[in-house]
Amino acid sequence: MAKEKIKSETKEFQAEVKKLLDIVIHSLYTERDIFVRELISNAADALEKFRHQRLLEEEVFDSHVPLEITIDVDDTSHTLTITDTGIGMTRAEMEMNLGTIAHSGSDTFLADLAEAAKKDISLIGQFGVGFYSAFMAAQKVRVLSRSYAPDAEGHEWSSDGGGSYTLTEEKGLRRGTRIIVELKDDAHEFANEEKIKGIIKQYSNFVPFPIKVKGETVNTVQALWARNKNEIKEEEYTEFYKFIGNAFDEPLQRLHFTADAPLAINALLFVPRENIERLGFGRMKSGVNLYCQKVLIEQHSENILPEWLRFLKGVVDSEDLPLNISRQALQDSALVAKLKKVLTRRFLKFLGEQAREDAEKYNDFFADFGIYLKEGVTSDYAYRDEIAKLLRFESSNSEAGKLISLEDYIERMVEGQKEIYYINGPSRTAAESGPYVEAFRKRNIEIIYTLEPIDDFVMNHIGEFDGKKLVSADRGDLDLSAIKSTGDAEEKETESALEPEVVKSLTGWIKDALGDRVKEVIVSKRLVESPAIVVNPDSYMTSTMERVMQAARLEKGESFQEAGTKNLEINTGHSLIKQLSLLRGTDESFAKNIIEQIFDNALIQAGLMVDPRKMVERSYKILERATKG
Ligand code: ADP
Ligand code: MG
């Protein structure tokens, strides 16, 4: 008989995998336990996939084999073996899954990971280093796998974590995957039965399949979310959260609810302690898994919650879904769309309750996760008004760091006030000290400080709250005349203003002097202390957006470019403006310098960039003249 040719080949890892392995092997020494958790969770994933696939296929391989995970340790050969009877992998799948990283933006991912490895190992789990974490403890890893597909062949994948891996055909395997970890000299502890049992209890207790060590099931095989709320202990919730969220901390908030109408739902949702996107780790994938009668339908489901709730972790189980629904069908199922709506509304309601019951705690949540709600406002029309109620801001009536809601604001509106005012600035101090708030201060009108660039878009999207328009304080057409001001400031403003004809000629002259840099020059009705400000004639394009666009232009390496879309408002009661009006007659070219400088200053106060070289040169000229005496 001719010797059967063994199909074996050695392949290089994808470059990103090499880098990842390098980090895993050289930077991650502590908390090595997590590699066991990763391999067990892969086994569980494979079992869940099989359980679901079985419902979709007519024929599967080894259909009678029970769904479970078996762990063997060998203290003499120093190996740890994890076997599952799950979906298995074909040769092509092994090459794909165990030879590449299917991460978009792998480069940034790797850079972030290297950073995190130095700082905080507990974040590693959330990165999904996954399978490759085995090399923290392994000198060699062998993966024997046979797919559920009836006509598939079994294969062995093996690697020492260097630059390559070897794939060999392997006959006679059962369905599923066996991972043999040949332990490094300093990792022999992972071949100790008690050690492994301890890790399973700590990290993998809620895996919904039996995990057997020496024939004995070590974990609690039970769906926590399906149990009665009153019977679940706090620690069980926390433990479950850690399991489902790959987390090491405790959740910030928890919502466990059941509903019968309009859909049967059993959901257990957690808000994590940390917003890891904020820590710079790129966009998270959804953390909620969809089940039907305790069978996993979709992990990290993108379909059951809107994208802006991707920070949630947990489980949603609905027995109204057809068990054999395919991934594809999930996307356009009306039932799933309904489920999504119910869940979203319920979660927003929950946040509303939290905010009422414990405002401080809610504000803490908002400080970290408010950015997602803002994303919701700008991307999801359907929930805009509900989310708007949940937004919190700093304001001129609140101390720094203290937050208010739009409802709070409305309660405190002064007589005659019909609109909600806000001003965007890079910091509270900047917003507070800018010229825009003068007119508001004068009238005791509260003004909301929006301190993040996205806030402008958020306010624009909300548009109106409780029938009141949201208006940016740098709007050109701002009219506060219906609101009474505190007496003396008003007098000061009108007392010694310039004559109307003089004003008319002055504004015309300024427009000529500034040319294209300015759209219109008008007399301010709001300024008290400052000589001038720039305002937005266009109610949509606020200074913040302009700022964002300017920054984008500079980032792209495009040269500085002035918009010319702003109006300049001048305070004709201000002595500088009055003197300027006189200077025009005696030294026009110097007066031009002055007005250009005033305009640049106003742009700077609006947070907009000006050409610094021109500005500095000019200001030296002015200073020189001022020091002449
Ligand atoms: P993740 O689990 O986040 O997808 P991993 O690195 O842990 O990333 O695993 C990579 C892929 O390898 C998995 O998505 C899966 O397709 C495959 N895989 C790993 N372990 C198994 C297993 N025990 N059975 C079947 N497939 C597996
Ligand atoms: Mg994994």
XYZ file of C-alpha atoms and ligand atoms in Angstrom:
657
model
C 0.000 0.000 0.000
C 1.336 3.401 -0.951
C 2.220 5.542 1.972
C -0.407 8.220 2.417
C 0.953 11.655 1.871
C 0.592 13.797 4.970
C -0.472 17.264 4.019
C 1.704 19.397 6.185
C 2.934 22.911 5.709
C 4.588 25.620 7.725
C 3.356 29.172 7.399
C 4.430 32.569 8.617
C 2.168 34.446 10.968
C 0.716 37.696 9.713
C 2.981 40.578 10.780
C 0.440 41.893 13.280
C 0.243 38.508 14.956
C 4.017 38.433 15.313
C 3.887 41.791 17.050
C 1.039 40.647 19.237
C 2.883 37.481 20.200
C 5.920 39.519 21.013
C 3.899 41.646 23.428
C 2.154 38.620 24.903
C 5.375 36.718 25.446
C 7.566 39.566 26.623
C 5.338 42.087 28.354
C 2.567 40.171 30.009
C 3.942 38.310 32.983
C 1.391 39.012 35.652
C -2.130 37.671 35.795
C -1.241 34.822 33.544
C -4.388 33.054 34.772
C -6.363 34.846 32.132
C -5.058 32.658 29.343
C -7.022 29.763 30.831
C -10.105 31.915 30.885
C -9.534 32.896 27.249
C -9.199 29.311 26.070
C -12.244 28.209 28.049
C -14.286 31.072 26.702
C -13.259 30.144 23.160
C -14.380 26.588 23.893
C -17.680 27.892 25.213
C -18.100 30.134 22.161
C -17.495 27.135 19.933
C -20.126 25.147 21.812
C -22.640 27.969 21.616
C -22.002 28.283 17.882
C -22.513 24.597 17.436
C -25.704 24.567 19.486
C -27.110 27.258 17.248
C -25.747 25.803 14.004
C -27.279 22.455 14.783
C -30.673 24.091 14.566
C -29.931 25.429 11.104
C -28.349 22.362 9.475
C -29.813 19.097 8.359
C -26.743 17.104 9.156
C -23.862 17.651 11.540
C -20.883 15.510 12.400
C -20.927 13.631 15.715
C -24.427 14.818 16.506
C -24.707 12.549 19.555
C -21.616 13.869 21.382
C -22.603 15.857 24.496
C -21.811 19.560 24.593
C -19.119 20.058 27.186
C -15.608 21.161 27.988
C -13.068 18.771 29.430
C -9.862 19.847 31.064
C -6.949 17.510 31.654
C -3.776 18.332 33.465
C -0.615 16.313 33.435
C 1.827 17.157 36.168
C 4.604 15.004 34.775
C 4.588 16.079 31.143
C 3.565 19.612 32.219
C 0.660 19.993 29.865
C -2.768 21.501 30.121
C -5.368 20.243 27.674
C -8.709 21.874 26.979
C -11.158 19.933 24.872
C -14.530 21.063 23.600
C -17.160 19.362 21.498
C -18.092 22.578 19.759
C -18.232 23.724 16.180
C -14.559 23.001 15.399
C -12.466 24.501 12.622
C -11.584 23.534 9.082
C -8.052 23.948 7.805
C -8.915 27.276 6.229
C -10.550 28.467 9.439
C -7.505 27.548 11.457
C -5.302 29.528 9.118
C -7.635 32.461 9.326
C -8.422 32.402 13.046
C -5.090 31.306 14.445
C -2.774 33.021 11.999
C -4.175 36.514 11.558
C -5.868 39.195 13.601
C -9.199 40.205 12.246
C -9.022 43.620 13.862
C -9.660 46.742 11.946
C -6.924 49.218 12.752
C -4.587 46.523 14.015
C -1.725 48.971 14.226
C -3.362 51.286 16.700
C -4.736 48.272 18.479
C -1.248 46.910 18.964
C 0.149 50.235 20.079
C -2.678 50.593 22.607
C -2.145 47.073 23.776
C 1.554 47.588 24.308
C 0.690 50.665 26.382
C -1.906 48.822 28.397
C 0.440 45.914 28.976
C 2.769 48.322 30.715
C 0.078 49.927 32.791
C -2.930 47.900 33.613
C -3.106 44.240 32.898
C -6.762 44.061 33.851
C -7.643 45.766 30.595
C -6.062 43.052 28.527
C -9.117 40.856 28.768
C -11.234 43.508 27.140
C -8.830 43.720 24.261
C -9.490 40.176 23.303
C -5.894 39.043 23.013
C -7.768 35.782 23.142
C -6.195 32.668 21.808
C -2.689 34.096 21.556
C -2.627 34.669 25.314
C -1.848 30.943 25.596
C 1.727 31.886 24.764
C 2.042 33.674 28.081
C 2.455 30.233 29.599
C 3.190 27.942 26.678
C 6.410 26.934 25.046
C 4.341 25.194 22.442
C 0.637 25.100 21.639
C -1.043 22.362 19.659
C -4.587 22.748 18.392
C -6.387 19.670 17.105
C -9.674 20.469 15.470
C -12.410 18.869 13.414
C -15.281 20.944 12.069
C -18.963 20.053 12.542
C -19.386 19.939 8.763
C -19.935 16.304 7.749
C -17.303 16.269 4.982
C -14.537 18.178 6.789
C -11.083 16.794 7.653
C -9.345 17.145 10.982
C -6.109 19.100 11.363
C -3.403 19.871 13.814
C -2.081 23.396 14.154
C 1.060 23.881 16.185
C 3.452 26.682 17.031
C 6.059 27.696 19.562
C 4.959 31.326 19.318
C 7.883 32.294 17.095
C 7.319 33.510 13.573
C 5.451 30.542 12.182
C 2.992 27.712 12.695
C 2.582 24.289 11.147
C -0.630 22.744 9.839
C -0.918 18.998 9.391
C -3.826 16.825 8.416
C -4.947 14.600 11.259
C -7.302 11.667 10.834
C -9.718 10.256 13.346
C -10.561 13.364 15.334
C -13.959 13.860 16.940
C -15.960 16.999 16.419
C -14.595 20.027 18.215
C -11.261 21.333 19.322
C -8.548 20.172 21.650
C -5.892 22.602 22.716
C -2.742 21.166 24.221
C -0.640 23.710 26.041
C 2.921 22.563 26.665
C 3.857 24.708 29.608
C 7.005 26.778 29.990
C 9.332 25.914 32.841
C 8.068 28.768 34.963
C 4.416 27.941 34.291
C 4.126 24.400 35.559
C 1.538 25.493 38.097
C -1.064 25.427 35.303
C -0.811 21.665 35.268
C -2.003 21.574 38.840
C -5.588 20.408 39.262
C -6.440 22.658 42.196
C -4.980 25.694 40.500
C -7.071 25.072 37.378
C -10.232 24.487 39.378
C -9.620 27.755 41.168
C -9.294 29.636 37.896
C -12.473 28.085 36.533
C -14.410 29.091 39.629
C -13.037 32.577 39.475
C -13.425 33.396 35.809
C -15.478 30.796 34.083
C -18.143 29.894 36.566
C -20.990 30.999 34.338
C -19.928 29.212 31.179
C -23.221 27.622 30.149
C -21.722 24.177 29.529
C -20.248 21.747 31.997
C -16.511 22.207 32.495
C -15.203 18.894 33.684
C -11.973 18.256 35.483
C -11.349 14.566 36.213
C -14.961 13.767 35.334
C -16.358 16.251 37.811
C -18.236 19.405 36.771
C -16.544 22.393 38.354
C -18.749 25.324 37.312
C -22.318 26.368 38.080
C -24.176 25.721 34.866
C -27.080 28.089 35.112
C -28.393 31.088 33.267
C -28.396 33.792 35.909
C -30.675 36.096 33.951
C -33.422 33.492 33.870
C -33.525 33.193 37.633
C -35.821 35.097 39.937
C -34.399 38.495 40.842
C -35.160 38.118 44.520
C -33.092 34.999 44.777
C -29.949 36.366 43.206
C -27.222 37.574 45.506
C -25.261 40.721 44.840
C -22.036 38.721 44.530
C -23.595 36.501 41.898
C -24.456 39.523 39.803
C -20.953 40.886 40.149
C -19.420 37.561 39.315
C -21.646 37.252 36.281
C -20.721 40.742 35.145
C -17.046 39.912 35.380
C -17.677 36.805 33.368
C -19.748 38.393 30.648
C -17.716 41.593 30.408
C -14.266 40.034 30.721
C -13.952 42.505 33.538
C -12.054 42.615 36.771
C -13.965 45.412 38.429
C -17.503 45.774 39.671
C -20.257 47.166 37.489
C -21.307 50.768 37.916
C -24.962 50.019 37.368
C -27.202 47.083 36.758
C -30.617 46.614 35.198
C -32.303 43.217 35.449
C -35.801 43.149 34.080
C -38.420 40.890 32.615
C -41.348 41.784 30.412
C -44.182 39.814 28.871
C -45.678 42.394 26.561
C -45.263 43.430 23.818
C -42.482 40.832 23.823
C -41.233 38.251 26.263
C -37.906 39.626 27.395
C -35.475 38.720 30.055
C -32.576 41.105 30.170
C -29.625 41.640 32.433
C -27.611 44.711 31.525
C -24.583 46.266 33.166
C -22.855 49.596 32.856
C -19.156 48.917 33.362
C -17.023 50.875 35.791
C -14.708 52.291 33.137
C -15.380 53.744 29.751
C -12.545 52.099 27.919
C -13.086 54.055 24.720
C -12.247 57.092 26.752
C -9.010 55.507 27.822
C -8.076 55.547 24.173
C -8.688 51.961 23.201
C -10.647 52.566 20.055
C -14.215 51.730 19.344
C -15.796 49.017 21.445
C -17.912 46.299 19.982
C -21.320 45.738 21.462
C -21.162 43.883 24.759
C -24.621 42.370 24.868
C -25.374 38.825 23.796
C -28.679 37.711 22.380
C -30.221 34.457 23.580
C -33.399 32.636 22.868
C -34.468 30.249 25.588
C -30.926 30.220 26.884
C -29.449 29.312 23.500
C -26.969 31.920 22.313
C -28.163 33.369 19.022
C -25.668 36.156 18.605
C -22.668 37.183 20.640
C -21.831 40.895 20.799
C -25.081 41.537 19.025
C -25.215 44.638 16.871
C -28.914 44.200 16.351
C -30.587 44.393 19.726
C -29.347 47.752 20.934
C -28.429 50.932 19.081
C -24.755 51.515 18.462
C -24.575 54.322 20.976
C -25.380 51.842 23.745
C -22.375 49.717 22.860
C -20.872 50.261 26.301
C -23.475 48.013 27.898
C -22.563 44.465 28.830
C -24.991 41.676 29.442
C -27.577 39.333 28.114
C -30.927 39.636 26.413
C -33.090 36.558 26.164
C -36.355 36.521 24.266
C -38.314 33.373 23.753
C -40.429 35.082 21.121
C -37.576 34.864 18.635
C -37.489 31.813 16.427
C -34.705 29.579 17.745
C -33.359 28.830 14.322
C -33.139 32.417 13.186
C -29.976 33.022 11.184
C -27.573 35.920 11.702
C -28.718 37.373 8.424
C -32.375 37.209 9.325
C -31.682 38.989 12.616
C -30.740 42.112 10.779
C -34.022 42.569 9.042
C -36.370 40.946 11.466
C -39.251 43.175 12.520
C -39.318 41.319 15.787
C -35.710 42.165 16.519
C -36.351 45.803 15.632
C -39.178 45.814 18.144
C -36.996 44.169 20.738
C -34.405 46.855 20.186
C -36.934 49.601 20.673
C -38.303 48.112 23.875
C -34.832 47.580 25.314
C -33.635 51.054 24.445
C -36.700 52.715 25.946
C -36.417 50.594 29.044
C -32.783 51.447 29.537
C -33.414 55.168 29.065
C -36.239 54.950 31.575
C -33.871 53.241 33.964
C -31.367 56.063 33.588
C -34.123 58.588 34.254
C -35.002 56.779 37.473
C -31.358 56.657 38.492
C -31.041 60.368 37.890
C -34.042 61.095 40.102
C -33.135 58.706 42.879
C -29.462 59.467 43.195
C -28.435 62.495 41.197
C -24.843 62.382 42.315
C -24.377 58.812 41.259
C -26.078 59.544 37.977
C -23.785 62.486 37.364
C -20.802 60.222 37.925
C -22.192 57.917 35.315
C -22.764 60.845 33.016
C -19.245 62.141 33.401
C -17.909 58.913 31.943
C -20.670 57.702 29.669
C -22.520 60.890 28.750
C -20.605 60.978 25.509
C -22.597 57.950 24.312
C -25.879 59.652 25.095
C -24.681 62.634 23.114
C -23.835 60.331 20.248
C -27.379 59.014 20.577
C -28.858 62.482 20.268
C -26.909 63.202 17.117
C -27.419 59.837 15.459
C -30.756 58.482 16.585
C -33.679 60.731 15.924
C -36.177 58.368 17.523
C -34.807 58.778 21.041
C -33.626 62.359 20.791
C -36.129 63.891 23.179
C -35.812 61.149 25.740
C -32.054 61.363 25.724
C -32.122 65.162 25.926
C -33.696 64.846 29.374
C -30.759 62.759 30.475
C -28.068 65.180 29.399
C -26.177 67.164 32.011
C -24.152 70.345 31.683
C -22.229 72.844 33.677
C -23.786 76.275 33.808
C -23.197 79.784 35.060
C -25.460 78.959 38.022
C -23.609 75.811 39.011
C -20.221 75.435 40.589
C -17.445 74.045 38.443
C -17.905 70.316 38.016
C -21.552 70.381 39.150
C -24.042 69.408 36.511
C -27.548 70.521 35.689
C -30.243 69.215 33.377
C -32.218 71.142 30.789
C -35.229 70.721 33.065
C -33.336 72.383 35.923
C -32.477 75.200 33.578
C -36.051 75.793 32.514
C -37.229 75.937 36.116
C -34.826 78.782 36.748
C -35.503 80.853 33.634
C -36.000 84.547 34.363
C -39.061 86.608 33.554
C -39.459 87.199 29.872
C -36.938 84.501 28.911
C -38.192 82.168 26.204
C -35.039 80.461 25.045
C -32.325 78.238 26.484
C -28.859 79.738 26.080
C -25.541 77.994 25.883
C -21.991 78.856 25.044
C -19.314 76.481 23.935
C -15.754 76.881 25.064
C -12.659 74.764 25.476
C -12.934 75.150 29.252
C -15.246 76.571 31.837
C -12.911 79.470 32.486
C -12.772 80.296 28.792
C -16.540 80.169 28.436
C -17.047 82.210 31.578
C -14.591 84.956 30.767
C -15.431 85.397 27.114
C -17.295 88.516 25.992
C -20.328 86.494 24.984
C -21.668 86.039 28.461
C -21.632 89.740 29.401
C -25.144 90.439 28.242
C -26.390 87.375 30.083
C -24.687 88.254 33.300
C -26.178 91.705 33.091
C -29.634 90.189 32.935
C -29.045 87.365 35.401
C -29.753 84.839 32.698
C -28.294 81.415 33.328
C -26.109 80.181 30.544
C -25.169 76.591 29.895
C -21.512 75.866 29.306
C -20.951 73.214 26.713
C -17.362 72.206 27.053
C -16.941 69.425 24.540
C -16.796 70.011 20.797
C -19.599 67.532 20.187
C -21.921 69.583 22.394
C -22.554 72.090 19.659
C -23.804 69.376 17.364
C -25.829 67.940 20.207
C -27.545 71.268 20.889
C -28.196 71.719 17.200
C -29.774 68.314 16.954
C -31.991 68.815 19.960
C -33.014 72.185 18.568
C -35.825 72.656 21.006
C -36.493 71.346 24.480
C -39.889 71.495 26.102
C -40.962 74.044 23.522
C -37.949 76.278 24.122
C -35.319 76.895 21.506
C -31.709 76.150 22.287
C -29.682 79.160 21.266
C -25.934 79.597 21.121
C -24.730 82.787 22.784
C -22.487 83.612 19.847
C -25.456 83.914 17.544
C -25.570 87.165 15.619
C -29.304 87.684 15.904
C -29.456 87.177 19.628
C -32.201 89.330 21.071
C -32.418 89.689 24.811
C -34.379 92.914 24.767
C -37.485 91.308 26.255
C -35.563 90.483 29.387
C -34.989 93.172 31.946
C -31.449 94.006 32.819
C -30.057 95.298 36.058
C -30.382 99.090 35.796
C -26.995 100.802 35.992
C -25.201 98.635 33.482
C -27.851 99.545 30.963
C -27.342 103.218 31.584
C -23.632 102.913 31.276
C -24.127 101.306 27.932
C -26.352 103.976 26.415
C -25.055 106.995 28.286
C -22.130 108.051 26.195
C -22.512 106.141 22.964
C -21.507 107.698 19.639
C -23.899 109.697 17.482
C -25.852 107.672 14.907
C -24.198 109.307 11.862
C -20.750 108.805 13.347
C -21.585 105.171 14.020
C -22.801 104.644 10.501
C -19.661 106.059 8.976
C -17.466 104.156 11.434
C -19.008 100.752 10.689
C -18.714 101.407 6.969
C -15.066 102.313 7.383
C -14.363 99.195 9.484
C -15.972 96.992 6.858
C -13.705 98.565 4.227
C -10.656 98.186 6.441
C -11.248 94.514 7.188
C -12.478 93.675 3.711
C -13.146 89.982 3.106
C -12.122 89.005 6.574
C -15.496 90.013 7.951
C -19.015 89.564 6.705
C -20.721 92.513 8.316
C -19.942 95.109 10.940
C -22.761 95.919 13.308
C -23.397 97.771 16.516
C -23.692 95.508 19.509
C -26.719 95.496 21.741
C -25.150 93.150 24.202
C -21.617 94.222 25.009
C -20.796 95.892 28.301
C -17.096 95.559 29.093
C -15.595 94.448 25.801
C -14.993 96.662 22.769
C -15.974 94.032 20.201
C -16.909 90.416 19.520
C -17.354 88.220 16.512
C -20.728 86.540 16.122
C -22.289 84.031 13.796
C -24.741 85.342 11.260
C -25.448 81.754 10.349
C -27.281 80.062 13.172
C -25.970 76.646 12.240
C -22.289 77.323 11.874
C -21.154 78.185 15.371
C -17.633 79.058 16.400
C -17.076 75.594 17.772
C -17.780 73.985 14.450
C -15.560 76.510 12.796
C -12.868 75.617 15.307
C -13.249 71.928 14.623
C -12.978 72.572 10.901
C -9.944 74.789 11.323
C -8.251 72.098 13.353
C -9.076 69.533 10.689
C -7.594 71.764 8.000
C -4.380 72.207 9.947
C -4.165 68.503 10.674
C -4.346 67.788 6.981
C -1.448 70.160 6.526
C -3.551 72.722 4.726
C -2.578 76.277 5.377
C -4.371 78.522 7.791
C -7.432 79.988 6.230
C -9.746 82.607 7.570
C -13.399 81.996 7.124
C -14.732 85.492 6.495
C -18.112 84.269 7.607
C -18.323 86.139 10.885
C -19.908 89.417 11.802
C -18.022 91.868 13.949
C -20.083 93.531 16.629
C -18.659 96.702 18.089
C -19.469 98.331 21.406
C -19.955 101.991 20.571
C -20.031 102.839 24.257
C -16.506 101.584 24.768
C -13.771 104.190 24.976
C -11.457 102.270 22.664
C -14.052 102.335 19.901
C -14.756 105.990 20.517
C -11.076 106.869 20.340
C -10.740 104.783 17.219
C -13.462 106.838 15.634
C -11.381 109.968 16.277
C -8.085 108.386 15.263
C -9.560 107.666 11.859
C -9.474 111.382 11.142
C -5.917 111.993 12.309
C -3.996 108.842 11.364
C -6.027 106.512 9.241
C -3.329 103.959 8.547
C -2.642 103.507 12.236
C -6.396 103.297 12.926
C -6.457 100.410 10.460
C -3.834 98.632 12.501
C -5.945 99.104 15.581
C -9.167 97.737 14.097
C -7.349 94.739 12.668
C -5.933 94.052 16.078
C -9.362 94.402 17.691
C -10.757 91.960 15.172
C -7.961 89.454 15.784
C -8.502 89.722 19.515
C -12.191 89.045 19.055
C -11.414 86.017 16.916
C -9.095 84.713 19.609
C -11.796 85.193 22.202
C -14.122 83.149 20.032
C -11.510 80.409 20.155
C -10.675 80.841 16.497
C -7.182 80.874 15.135
C -5.563 83.936 13.665
C -2.378 84.198 11.670
C 0.018 84.593 14.580
C 2.914 86.158 12.689
C 0.934 89.029 11.242
C -0.768 89.534 14.544
C 2.442 89.710 16.545
C 4.170 92.042 14.083
C 1.233 94.389 14.159
C 0.964 94.372 17.920
C 4.641 95.372 18.173
C 3.915 98.346 15.969
C 1.078 99.347 18.223
C 3.131 98.861 21.366
C 5.964 100.888 19.941
C 3.664 103.781 19.379
C 2.091 103.401 22.822
C 5.489 103.548 24.519
C 6.536 106.687 22.641
C 4.518 108.648 25.172
P -12.151 35.875 19.744
O -12.574 34.771 20.657
O -12.287 37.221 20.373
O -12.762 35.793 18.391
P -9.632 34.538 19.898
O -8.235 34.963 19.615
O -9.905 34.082 21.293
O -10.570 35.740 19.512
O -9.998 33.394 18.910
C -9.854 33.581 17.527
C -10.787 32.721 16.754
O -10.327 31.394 16.741
C -12.185 32.612 17.302
O -12.986 33.687 16.863
C -12.653 31.300 16.721
O -13.129 31.494 15.405
C -11.395 30.502 16.658
N -11.308 29.590 17.809
C -10.531 29.740 18.898
N -10.707 28.720 19.760
C -11.620 27.895 19.187
C -12.253 26.656 19.578
N -11.984 26.078 20.755
N -13.134 26.112 18.719
C -13.429 26.701 17.538
N -12.885 27.867 17.128
C -11.991 28.453 17.936
Mg -11.700 34.353 22.452
